[in-house]
mmCIF file of C-alpha atoms and ligand atoms in Angstrom:
data_model
loop_
_atom_site.group_PDB
_atom_site.id
_atom_site.type_symbol
_atom_site.label_atom_id
_atom_site.label_comp_id
_atom_site.label_asym_id
_atom_site.label_seq_id
_atom_site.Cartn_x
_atom_site.Cartn_y
_atom_site.Cartn_z
ATOM 1 C CA UNK A 15 -24.982 115.473 91.684
ATOM 2 C CA UNK A 16 -23.813 112.433 93.629
ATOM 3 C CA UNK A 17 -25.382 112.091 97.018
ATOM 4 C CA UNK A 18 -22.925 112.334 99.908
ATOM 5 C CA UNK A 19 -23.993 108.882 101.058
ATOM 6 C CA UNK A 20 -23.509 107.182 97.710
ATOM 7 C CA UNK A 21 -21.460 104.013 98.127
ATOM 8 C CA UNK A 22 -19.100 102.740 95.439
ATOM 9 C CA UNK A 23 -17.476 99.783 97.134
ATOM 10 C CA UNK A 24 -18.459 97.406 99.898
ATOM 11 C CA UNK A 25 -14.944 97.742 101.322
ATOM 12 C CA UNK A 26 -12.336 95.119 102.116
ATOM 13 C CA UNK A 27 -11.871 92.740 105.051
ATOM 14 C CA UNK A 28 -8.740 93.177 107.173
ATOM 15 C CA UNK A 29 -6.633 90.029 107.453
ATOM 16 C CA UNK A 30 -3.551 91.896 108.584
ATOM 17 C CA UNK A 31 -3.302 95.613 109.222
ATOM 18 C CA UNK A 32 0.445 96.074 108.697
ATOM 19 C CA UNK A 33 1.701 95.028 106.230
ATOM 20 C CA UNK A 34 -1.541 95.567 104.340
ATOM 21 C CA UNK A 35 -3.425 92.333 103.678
ATOM 22 C CA UNK A 36 -7.031 92.896 102.703
ATOM 23 C CA UNK A 37 -9.582 90.473 101.356
ATOM 24 C CA UNK A 38 -12.419 91.015 98.891
ATOM 25 C CA UNK A 39 -15.806 90.246 100.470
ATOM 26 C CA UNK A 40 -16.425 87.580 97.862
ATOM 27 C CA UNK A 41 -20.204 87.640 98.237
ATOM 28 C CA UNK A 42 -20.070 91.207 96.827
ATOM 29 C CA UNK A 43 -18.552 90.081 93.546
ATOM 30 C CA UNK A 44 -20.855 90.744 90.595
ATOM 31 C CA UNK A 45 -19.027 92.195 87.615
ATOM 32 C CA UNK A 46 -16.628 90.365 85.319
ATOM 33 C CA UNK A 47 -13.859 92.826 86.201
ATOM 34 C CA UNK A 48 -13.352 93.225 89.932
ATOM 35 C CA UNK A 49 -13.532 96.949 90.708
ATOM 36 C CA UNK A 50 -10.105 98.144 91.836
ATOM 37 C CA UNK A 51 -11.339 99.244 95.254
ATOM 38 C CA UNK A 52 -12.755 95.742 95.858
ATOM 39 C CA UNK A 53 -9.612 93.909 94.668
ATOM 40 C CA UNK A 54 -7.692 92.046 97.404
ATOM 41 C CA UNK A 55 -4.298 93.292 98.567
ATOM 42 C CA UNK A 56 -1.522 90.950 99.602
ATOM 43 C CA UNK A 57 1.771 92.521 100.683
ATOM 44 C CA UNK A 58 4.673 91.053 102.628
ATOM 45 C CA UNK A 59 6.161 94.427 103.588
ATOM 46 C CA UNK A 60 5.081 98.051 103.789
ATOM 47 C CA UNK A 61 4.370 99.500 100.338
ATOM 48 C CA UNK A 62 7.405 101.496 99.152
ATOM 49 C CA UNK A 63 6.797 105.041 97.895
ATOM 50 C CA UNK A 64 8.276 105.379 94.432
ATOM 51 C CA UNK A 65 8.466 108.751 92.670
ATOM 52 C CA UNK A 66 7.628 108.863 88.984
ATOM 53 C CA UNK A 67 10.386 111.376 88.274
ATOM 54 C CA UNK A 68 13.147 109.148 89.622
ATOM 55 C CA UNK A 69 11.628 105.753 88.768
ATOM 56 C CA UNK A 70 13.926 103.449 86.788
ATOM 57 C CA UNK A 71 13.417 99.877 85.651
ATOM 58 C CA UNK A 72 16.777 98.115 85.346
ATOM 59 C CA UNK A 73 17.069 95.150 82.998
ATOM 60 C CA UNK A 74 20.370 93.326 83.313
ATOM 61 C CA UNK A 75 22.082 90.019 84.061
ATOM 62 C CA UNK A 76 22.359 87.544 81.183
ATOM 63 C CA UNK A 77 21.586 90.138 78.495
ATOM 64 C CA UNK A 78 23.746 91.699 75.775
ATOM 65 C CA UNK A 79 22.584 95.280 76.359
ATOM 66 C CA UNK A 80 21.723 95.991 79.983
ATOM 67 C CA UNK A 81 19.384 98.949 80.118
ATOM 68 C CA UNK A 82 17.476 101.184 82.445
ATOM 69 C CA UNK A 83 14.153 102.723 81.492
ATOM 70 C CA UNK A 84 12.369 105.693 83.004
ATOM 71 C CA UNK A 85 8.636 105.633 83.611
ATOM 72 C CA UNK A 86 8.114 107.850 80.564
ATOM 73 C CA UNK A 87 10.219 105.553 78.375
ATOM 74 C CA UNK A 88 8.037 102.620 79.439
ATOM 75 C CA UNK A 89 4.890 104.616 78.703
ATOM 76 C CA UNK A 90 6.230 105.500 75.267
ATOM 77 C CA UNK A 91 6.596 101.848 74.279
ATOM 78 C CA UNK A 92 3.701 100.064 72.534
ATOM 79 C CA UNK A 93 1.137 99.067 75.149
ATOM 80 C CA UNK A 94 -0.917 95.900 75.490
ATOM 81 C CA UNK A 95 -3.991 95.174 77.596
ATOM 82 C CA UNK A 96 -4.886 91.824 79.132
ATOM 83 C CA UNK A 97 -7.623 90.551 81.423
ATOM 84 C CA UNK A 98 -6.162 88.252 84.046
ATOM 85 C CA UNK A 99 -7.318 86.613 87.249
ATOM 86 C CA UNK A 100 -4.911 86.832 90.170
ATOM 87 C CA UNK A 101 -5.368 84.401 93.014
ATOM 88 C CA UNK A 102 -3.145 84.321 96.071
ATOM 89 C CA UNK A 103 -1.751 80.816 96.522
ATOM 90 C CA UNK A 104 -3.021 80.898 100.125
ATOM 91 C CA UNK A 105 -6.596 81.800 99.192
ATOM 92 C CA UNK A 106 -9.227 79.714 101.091
ATOM 93 C CA UNK A 107 -6.702 78.686 103.737
ATOM 94 C CA UNK A 108 -9.334 79.195 106.443
ATOM 95 C CA UNK A 109 -11.093 76.068 105.136
ATOM 96 C CA UNK A 110 -8.171 73.798 106.075
ATOM 97 C CA UNK A 111 -8.689 71.494 109.059
ATOM 98 C CA UNK A 112 -6.670 71.558 111.274
ATOM 99 C CA UNK A 113 -6.001 75.269 110.974
ATOM 100 C CA UNK A 114 -2.647 76.244 109.468
ATOM 101 C CA UNK A 115 -0.456 79.321 109.978
ATOM 102 C CA UNK A 116 -0.696 82.272 107.600
ATOM 103 C CA UNK A 117 -3.307 84.870 106.724
ATOM 104 C CA UNK A 118 -6.730 83.286 107.165
ATOM 105 C CA UNK A 119 -8.067 84.027 103.685
ATOM 106 C CA UNK A 120 -11.621 82.868 103.046
ATOM 107 C CA UNK A 121 -12.813 83.162 99.418
ATOM 108 C CA UNK A 122 -11.704 86.655 98.486
ATOM 109 C CA UNK A 123 -7.947 86.550 97.859
ATOM 110 C CA UNK A 124 -8.780 86.446 94.167
ATOM 111 C CA UNK A 125 -9.865 88.990 91.577
ATOM 112 C CA UNK A 126 -10.113 89.550 87.858
ATOM 113 C CA UNK A 127 -8.787 92.803 86.401
ATOM 114 C CA UNK A 128 -7.725 94.406 83.164
ATOM 115 C CA UNK A 129 -4.029 95.241 83.089
ATOM 116 C CA UNK A 130 -2.183 97.535 80.692
ATOM 117 C CA UNK A 131 1.542 97.813 80.161
ATOM 118 C CA UNK A 132 4.372 96.606 77.961
ATOM 119 C CA UNK A 133 5.292 93.014 77.211
ATOM 120 C CA UNK A 134 8.038 91.687 79.445
ATOM 121 C CA UNK A 135 9.143 89.781 76.349
ATOM 122 C CA UNK A 136 9.589 93.055 74.415
ATOM 123 C CA UNK A 137 11.811 94.452 77.177
ATOM 124 C CA UNK A 138 13.911 91.279 77.216
ATOM 125 C CA UNK A 139 14.234 91.416 73.467
ATOM 126 C CA UNK A 140 15.399 95.009 73.634
ATOM 127 C CA UNK A 141 17.961 94.025 76.242
ATOM 128 C CA UNK A 142 19.139 91.115 74.088
ATOM 129 C CA UNK A 143 18.380 88.105 76.269
ATOM 130 C CA UNK A 144 21.281 85.621 76.142
ATOM 131 C CA UNK A 145 20.524 82.092 74.931
ATOM 132 C CA UNK A 146 21.744 80.526 78.151
ATOM 133 C CA UNK A 147 19.484 82.592 80.441
ATOM 134 C CA UNK A 148 17.107 80.078 82.045
ATOM 135 C CA UNK A 149 15.044 82.300 84.341
ATOM 136 C CA UNK A 150 14.051 85.920 84.755
ATOM 137 C CA UNK A 151 14.128 87.320 88.284
ATOM 138 C CA UNK A 152 11.588 90.039 89.007
ATOM 139 C CA UNK A 153 12.428 92.208 91.998
ATOM 140 C CA UNK A 154 10.287 94.738 93.829
ATOM 141 C CA UNK A 155 11.393 97.836 95.729
ATOM 142 C CA UNK A 156 9.806 96.654 98.992
ATOM 143 C CA UNK A 157 12.169 95.271 101.622
ATOM 144 C CA UNK A 158 12.039 93.659 105.025
ATOM 145 C CA UNK A 159 12.819 90.588 107.066
ATOM 146 C CA UNK A 160 10.430 87.734 106.380
ATOM 147 C CA UNK A 161 9.121 85.583 109.185
ATOM 148 C CA UNK A 162 8.846 82.044 107.852
ATOM 149 C CA UNK A 163 11.718 79.618 108.503
ATOM 150 C CA UNK A 164 14.393 79.442 107.357
ATOM 151 C CA UNK A 165 14.686 83.193 107.811
ATOM 152 C CA UNK A 166 17.452 85.088 105.970
ATOM 153 C CA UNK A 167 20.000 86.898 108.151
ATOM 154 C CA UNK A 168 18.910 90.415 107.160
ATOM 155 C CA UNK A 169 16.335 92.414 105.203
ATOM 156 C CA UNK A 170 15.695 91.293 101.649
ATOM 157 C CA UNK A 171 13.580 92.596 98.802
ATOM 158 C CA UNK A 172 10.578 90.743 97.396
ATOM 159 C CA UNK A 173 11.783 88.779 94.364
ATOM 160 C CA UNK A 174 10.464 85.877 92.307
ATOM 161 C CA UNK A 175 11.757 84.221 89.171
ATOM 162 C CA UNK A 176 9.873 83.059 86.100
ATOM 163 C CA UNK A 177 11.007 80.297 83.786
ATOM 164 C CA UNK A 178 12.353 81.875 80.583
ATOM 165 C CA UNK A 179 9.640 80.210 78.466
ATOM 166 C CA UNK A 180 6.883 81.804 80.522
ATOM 167 C CA UNK A 181 8.559 85.210 80.822
ATOM 168 C CA UNK A 182 8.622 85.712 77.041
ATOM 169 C CA UNK A 183 4.990 84.711 76.496
ATOM 170 C CA UNK A 184 2.806 87.486 75.152
ATOM 171 C CA UNK A 185 0.492 87.466 78.167
ATOM 172 C CA UNK A 186 3.168 88.539 80.654
ATOM 173 C CA UNK A 187 3.100 92.284 81.256
ATOM 174 C CA UNK A 188 5.101 94.954 82.959
ATOM 175 C CA UNK A 189 1.953 96.863 83.830
ATOM 176 C CA UNK A 190 1.273 100.445 84.855
ATOM 177 C CA UNK A 191 -2.523 100.417 84.718
ATOM 178 C CA UNK A 192 -5.253 98.404 86.395
ATOM 179 C CA UNK A 193 -8.811 98.635 85.114
ATOM 180 C CA UNK A 194 -7.921 101.612 82.953
ATOM 181 C CA UNK A 195 -6.248 103.770 85.593
ATOM 182 C CA UNK A 196 -2.773 104.167 87.023
ATOM 183 C CA UNK A 197 -1.964 101.422 89.510
ATOM 184 C CA UNK A 198 -2.921 102.319 93.074
ATOM 185 C CA UNK A 199 -0.084 102.434 95.605
ATOM 186 C CA UNK A 200 -1.000 99.118 97.252
ATOM 187 C CA UNK A 201 -1.238 97.301 93.909
ATOM 188 C CA UNK A 202 2.304 98.204 92.913
ATOM 189 C CA UNK A 203 2.447 101.843 91.756
ATOM 190 C CA UNK A 204 3.938 102.847 89.444
ATOM 191 C CA UNK A 205 4.862 99.534 87.768
ATOM 192 C CA UNK A 206 4.264 95.852 88.495
ATOM 193 C CA UNK A 207 4.565 92.527 86.751
ATOM 194 C CA UNK A 208 1.374 90.684 85.812
ATOM 195 C CA UNK A 209 1.874 86.984 85.173
ATOM 196 C CA UNK A 210 -1.450 85.579 83.961
ATOM 197 C CA UNK A 211 -1.972 81.903 84.763
ATOM 198 C CA UNK A 212 0.352 81.901 87.762
ATOM 199 C CA UNK A 213 -0.543 82.356 91.421
ATOM 200 C CA UNK A 214 -0.425 85.970 92.565
ATOM 201 C CA UNK A 215 3.055 85.761 94.113
ATOM 202 C CA UNK A 216 4.549 85.811 90.585
ATOM 203 C CA UNK A 217 3.084 89.233 89.801
ATOM 204 C CA UNK A 218 5.768 91.300 91.503
ATOM 205 C CA UNK A 219 4.610 94.759 92.572
ATOM 206 C CA UNK A 220 6.761 97.947 92.694
ATOM 207 C CA UNK A 221 8.916 96.314 90.038
ATOM 208 C CA UNK A 222 12.334 98.000 89.699
ATOM 209 C CA UNK A 223 14.659 95.236 88.537
ATOM 210 C CA UNK A 224 14.454 92.507 85.894
ATOM 211 C CA UNK A 225 17.458 90.222 85.939
ATOM 212 C CA UNK A 226 18.128 87.339 83.576
ATOM 213 C CA UNK A 227 19.990 84.508 85.306
ATOM 214 C CA UNK A 228 21.901 81.448 84.102
ATOM 215 C CA UNK A 229 20.983 79.163 86.960
ATOM 216 C CA UNK A 230 17.668 78.670 88.738
ATOM 217 C CA UNK A 231 17.003 81.374 91.302
ATOM 218 C CA UNK A 232 16.674 79.897 94.792
ATOM 219 C CA UNK A 233 15.389 83.005 96.586
ATOM 220 C CA UNK A 234 13.297 83.088 99.718
ATOM 221 C CA UNK A 235 9.919 83.266 97.932
ATOM 222 C CA UNK A 236 10.608 80.176 95.880
ATOM 223 C CA UNK A 237 12.107 78.007 98.600
ATOM 224 C CA UNK A 238 11.199 78.930 102.194
ATOM 225 C CA UNK A 239 7.889 80.361 101.076
ATOM 226 C CA UNK A 240 5.665 79.477 98.087
ATOM 227 C CA UNK A 241 7.255 76.071 97.641
ATOM 228 C CA UNK A 242 5.694 72.595 97.488
ATOM 229 C CA UNK A 243 6.686 68.938 97.360
ATOM 230 C CA UNK A 244 6.887 67.287 94.007
ATOM 231 C CA UNK A 245 8.168 63.776 93.298
ATOM 232 C CA UNK A 246 11.165 62.870 91.160
ATOM 233 C CA UNK A 247 11.601 59.119 90.635
ATOM 234 C CA UNK A 248 9.519 58.626 93.758
ATOM 235 C CA UNK A 249 11.650 60.957 95.872
ATOM 236 C CA UNK A 250 10.184 64.194 97.224
ATOM 237 C CA UNK A 251 11.817 67.377 95.905
ATOM 238 C CA UNK A 252 11.026 71.030 96.666
ATOM 239 C CA UNK A 253 9.772 73.137 93.801
ATOM 240 C CA UNK A 254 8.524 76.700 93.463
ATOM 241 C CA UNK A 255 4.787 77.238 93.010
ATOM 242 C CA UNK A 256 3.804 78.498 89.574
ATOM 243 C CA UNK A 257 0.623 77.817 87.643
ATOM 244 C CA UNK A 258 -2.745 78.325 89.281
ATOM 245 C CA UNK A 259 -4.823 75.188 89.646
ATOM 246 C CA UNK A 260 -8.369 74.744 88.486
ATOM 247 C CA UNK A 261 -10.806 76.175 91.025
ATOM 248 C CA UNK A 262 -14.380 77.261 91.404
ATOM 249 C CA UNK A 263 -15.846 79.323 94.203
ATOM 250 C CA UNK A 264 -19.390 80.068 95.275
ATOM 251 C CA UNK A 265 -19.910 83.775 95.916
ATOM 252 C CA UNK A 266 -23.604 83.608 96.803
ATOM 253 C CA UNK A 267 -25.108 82.334 99.002
ATOM 254 C CA UNK A 268 -22.394 83.212 101.467
ATOM 255 C CA UNK A 269 -21.215 80.909 104.247
ATOM 256 C CA UNK A 270 -23.915 80.401 106.923
ATOM 257 C CA UNK A 271 -26.468 82.504 105.086
ATOM 258 C CA UNK A 272 -30.081 81.649 105.875
ATOM 259 C CA UNK A 273 -32.393 81.129 102.913
ATOM 260 C CA UNK A 274 -36.134 80.729 102.608
ATOM 261 C CA UNK A 275 -37.463 77.271 101.687
ATOM 262 C CA UNK A 276 -38.973 76.321 98.366
ATOM 263 C CA UNK A 277 -37.915 79.208 96.156
ATOM 264 C CA UNK A 278 -35.423 79.608 93.344
ATOM 265 C CA UNK A 279 -32.125 80.945 94.651
ATOM 266 C CA UNK A 280 -29.569 81.932 91.969
ATOM 267 C CA UNK A 281 -26.319 80.365 93.198
ATOM 268 C CA UNK A 282 -23.505 82.493 91.728
ATOM 269 C CA UNK A 283 -19.776 82.006 91.496
ATOM 270 C CA UNK A 284 -16.628 82.162 89.418
ATOM 271 C CA UNK A 285 -14.095 79.620 88.204
ATOM 272 C CA UNK A 286 -10.580 79.886 86.827
ATOM 273 C CA UNK A 287 -7.572 77.806 85.895
ATOM 274 C CA UNK A 288 -3.883 78.395 85.204
ATOM 275 C CA UNK A 289 -2.996 77.804 81.594
ATOM 276 C CA UNK A 290 -6.016 75.693 80.648
ATOM 277 C CA UNK A 291 -9.654 76.687 80.144
ATOM 278 C CA UNK A 292 -12.630 76.109 82.415
ATOM 279 C CA UNK A 293 -15.210 74.159 80.427
ATOM 280 C CA UNK A 294 -17.741 72.957 82.989
ATOM 281 C CA UNK A 295 -19.105 73.616 86.478
ATOM 282 C CA UNK A 296 -20.961 71.051 88.531
ATOM 283 C CA UNK A 297 -22.862 72.188 91.613
ATOM 284 C CA UNK A 298 -23.955 70.065 94.550
ATOM 285 C CA UNK A 299 -26.479 71.185 97.139
ATOM 286 C CA UNK A 300 -26.328 68.001 99.207
ATOM 287 C CA UNK A 301 -22.710 67.930 100.328
ATOM 288 C CA UNK A 302 -21.381 66.245 97.207
ATOM 289 C CA UNK A 303 -23.783 63.324 96.817
ATOM 290 C CA UNK A 304 -25.390 64.579 93.607
ATOM 291 C CA UNK A 305 -24.225 67.141 91.081
ATOM 292 C CA UNK A 306 -25.915 69.277 88.407
ATOM 293 C CA UNK A 307 -24.465 71.489 85.679
ATOM 294 C CA UNK A 308 -24.250 75.240 86.174
ATOM 295 C CA UNK A 309 -24.442 77.774 83.367
ATOM 296 C CA UNK A 310 -21.572 80.068 82.366
ATOM 297 C CA UNK A 311 -22.111 83.828 82.234
ATOM 298 C CA UNK A 312 -18.809 84.596 80.484
ATOM 299 C CA UNK A 313 -17.151 83.106 77.416
ATOM 300 C CA UNK A 314 -13.815 81.304 77.594
ATOM 301 C CA UNK A 315 -10.923 83.715 77.763
ATOM 302 C CA UNK A 316 -7.598 82.233 78.708
ATOM 303 C CA UNK A 317 -6.205 83.421 82.068
ATOM 304 C CA UNK A 318 -9.478 85.093 83.064
ATOM 305 C CA UNK A 319 -12.223 83.716 85.254
ATOM 306 C CA UNK A 320 -15.681 82.719 84.084
ATOM 307 C CA UNK A 321 -18.652 83.611 86.212
ATOM 308 C CA UNK A 322 -21.424 81.041 86.424
ATOM 309 C CA UNK A 323 -24.867 80.578 87.941
ATOM 310 C CA UNK A 324 -27.089 77.761 89.011
ATOM 311 C CA UNK A 325 -30.763 78.090 89.920
ATOM 312 C CA UNK A 326 -31.381 76.152 93.106
ATOM 313 C CA UNK A 327 -34.900 75.345 94.162
ATOM 314 C CA UNK A 328 -34.320 75.427 97.904
ATOM 315 C CA UNK A 329 -35.694 72.462 99.876
ATOM 316 C CA UNK A 330 -39.053 72.694 101.591
ATOM 317 C CA UNK A 331 -37.455 70.962 104.560
ATOM 318 C CA UNK A 332 -35.718 73.419 106.941
ATOM 319 C CA UNK A 333 -32.175 72.447 107.874
ATOM 320 C CA UNK A 334 -28.513 72.815 107.121
ATOM 321 C CA UNK A 335 -27.331 72.241 103.544
ATOM 322 C CA UNK A 336 -23.841 72.078 102.087
ATOM 323 C CA UNK A 337 -23.219 73.626 98.666
ATOM 324 C CA UNK A 338 -20.166 72.848 96.588
ATOM 325 C CA UNK A 339 -18.981 73.713 93.087
ATOM 326 C CA UNK A 340 -16.526 71.720 91.034
ATOM 327 C CA UNK A 341 -14.897 72.975 87.846
ATOM 328 C CA UNK A 342 -13.776 70.911 84.901
ATOM 329 C CA UNK A 343 -10.923 71.957 82.624
ATOM 330 C CA UNK A 344 -10.333 71.639 78.877
ATOM 331 C CA UNK A 345 -7.510 69.210 79.659
ATOM 332 C CA UNK A 346 -10.048 66.837 81.255
ATOM 333 C CA UNK A 347 -8.992 67.706 84.804
ATOM 334 C CA UNK A 348 -11.485 68.292 87.573
ATOM 335 C CA UNK A 349 -10.876 69.846 90.971
ATOM 336 C CA UNK A 350 -9.534 67.264 93.426
ATOM 337 C CA UNK A 351 -11.792 65.950 96.213
ATOM 338 C CA UNK A 352 -9.356 66.979 98.924
ATOM 339 C CA UNK A 353 -6.546 69.404 99.573
ATOM 340 C CA UNK A 354 -3.216 67.902 98.528
ATOM 341 C CA UNK A 355 -0.884 67.989 101.575
ATOM 342 C CA UNK A 356 2.139 68.255 99.246
ATOM 343 C CA UNK A 357 1.101 71.892 98.832
ATOM 344 C CA UNK A 358 1.178 72.627 102.577
ATOM 345 C CA UNK A 359 -0.868 75.741 103.289
ATOM 346 C CA UNK A 360 -1.180 76.642 99.585
ATOM 347 C CA UNK A 361 -3.212 75.570 96.554
ATOM 348 C CA UNK A 362 -6.525 75.051 98.340
ATOM 349 C CA UNK A 363 -8.531 74.086 95.279
ATOM 350 C CA UNK A 364 -10.831 71.283 96.363
ATOM 351 C CA UNK A 365 -14.570 72.062 96.212
ATOM 352 C CA UNK A 366 -15.105 74.225 99.285
ATOM 353 C CA UNK A 367 -18.142 73.387 101.411
ATOM 354 C CA UNK A 368 -20.476 76.364 101.731
ATOM 355 C CA UNK A 369 -22.886 75.602 104.542
ATOM 356 C CA UNK A 370 -26.197 77.412 104.528
ATOM 357 C CA UNK A 371 -29.422 77.212 106.477
ATOM 358 C CA UNK A 372 -32.890 76.847 105.075
ATOM 359 C CA UNK A 373 -35.405 78.191 107.513
ATOM 360 C CA UNK A 374 -39.053 79.104 107.243
ATOM 361 C CA UNK A 375 -39.497 82.235 109.307
ATOM 362 C CA UNK A 376 -43.006 83.070 108.191
ATOM 363 C CA UNK A 377 -44.454 81.554 111.347
ATOM 364 C CA UNK A 378 -41.996 83.212 113.708
ATOM 365 C CA UNK A 379 -42.199 86.454 115.608
ATOM 366 C CA UNK A 380 -38.806 87.963 114.817
HETATM 367 N N1 LIG B 412 6.876 93.485 95.579
HETATM 368 C C1 LIG B 412 5.907 92.646 95.956
HETATM 369 N N2 LIG B 412 5.156 92.052 95.019
HETATM 370 C C2 LIG B 412 4.171 91.189 95.373
HETATM 371 C C3 LIG B 412 3.932 90.879 96.730
HETATM 372 C C4 LIG B 412 4.721 91.529 97.701
HETATM 373 O O1 LIG B 412 4.569 91.330 98.914
HETATM 374 N N3 LIG B 412 5.707 92.397 97.278
HETATM 375 N N4 LIG B 412 2.937 89.977 97.045
HETATM 376 C C5 LIG B 412 2.613 89.002 95.992
HETATM 377 C C6 LIG B 412 1.463 88.179 96.293
HETATM 378 S S1 LIG B 412 1.725 86.909 97.389
HETATM 379 C C7 LIG B 412 0.257 88.333 95.663
HETATM 380 S S2 LIG B 412 -1.002 87.251 95.907
HETATM 381 C C8 LIG B 412 0.033 89.462 94.729
HETATM 382 C C9 LIG B 412 -1.174 90.274 95.145
HETATM 383 O O2 LIG B 412 -1.359 91.371 94.306
HETATM 384 P P1 LIG B 412 -2.375 92.521 94.780
HETATM 385 O O3 LIG B 412 -1.961 92.965 96.158
HETATM 386 O O4 LIG B 412 -2.291 93.594 93.765
HETATM 387 O O5 LIG B 412 -3.736 91.873 94.805
HETATM 388 O O6 LIG B 412 1.163 90.339 94.684
HETATM 389 C C10 LIG B 412 2.393 89.683 94.656
HETATM 390 N N5 LIG B 412 3.426 90.657 94.399
HETATM 391 MO MO1 LIG B 413 -0.126 85.594 97.382
#
């Protein structure tokens, strides 16, 4: 019999109480799949309560046969399962100097889960996607008035579009399960999109409407919010965030942890990328002056993170040390040295400094 005091999850960190924005304590990450009750939650509005009996997924717009499917009809379609890492585009924002507005995520607005559902591409095929449809708009049932300028005149629902080419890829799911169980309320029950390789904002929760459109969707969450500056013939243009960038994070030691001198500490972390593969991890324990290779604990699997470890013989000299990890991708990319200001308060994928203390306490009376 389970003891009453048995603990299953270390719990989440509150970044915002209402709407619910909760962070994974990243130093608690161990397993390849993030347990559902440790998986971060990022919501712009209160979670809507959808009833299974009345749930309908509408698929319309630039399609030959608009259709509406019940929950049971979705469940009766062939299912697919994918492992995918979701990272919020604002993850690690707390590391930016000077501080920027928005939820002050540290390392834990990221997780890796197994998702089960039907292919978005199969639904679009059934609906007869028109040749001139360029994007697919995914809309959730949650509504409210967003806060970032420019603010729309009234309440709107959460909606994001995907380029047609991405939407029909076999990794993109209309999912009803997470880690082998029905989606929890806060993760989009009963049905959500899962867009592997893209930042979390693309994976629309409480999905009720899929609309094919003939011109690019310019909605709030691709313009006011979740946008960045790109350059076209040298001129800055606004674009919507999409693919996740290469990134590695150190889970242990945690920030400002104190370690004993002269022993082997297993530095542990995870690394992921958007559409490419993570092929190498370099770790520095001296603030980026020298680097050594870490060892992967997981094989390459596209769209999923790879955990890694590095055995660090801690210095004999007490003091403050800065650890950093830098991932390399199959396309030859490495993480940039600094945050790119074109991304504003998003895409914080430079090697994050994890400061720790080495202290010999054996001769202290504590
Ligand atoms: N309908 C809806 N879908 C949404 C959001 C939302 O506020 N409403 N937040 C998005 C963002 S910004 C992220 S990072 C992911 C987080 O998914 P999770 O809460 O299951 O971790 O959901 C995305 N899908
Ligand atoms: Mo996000």
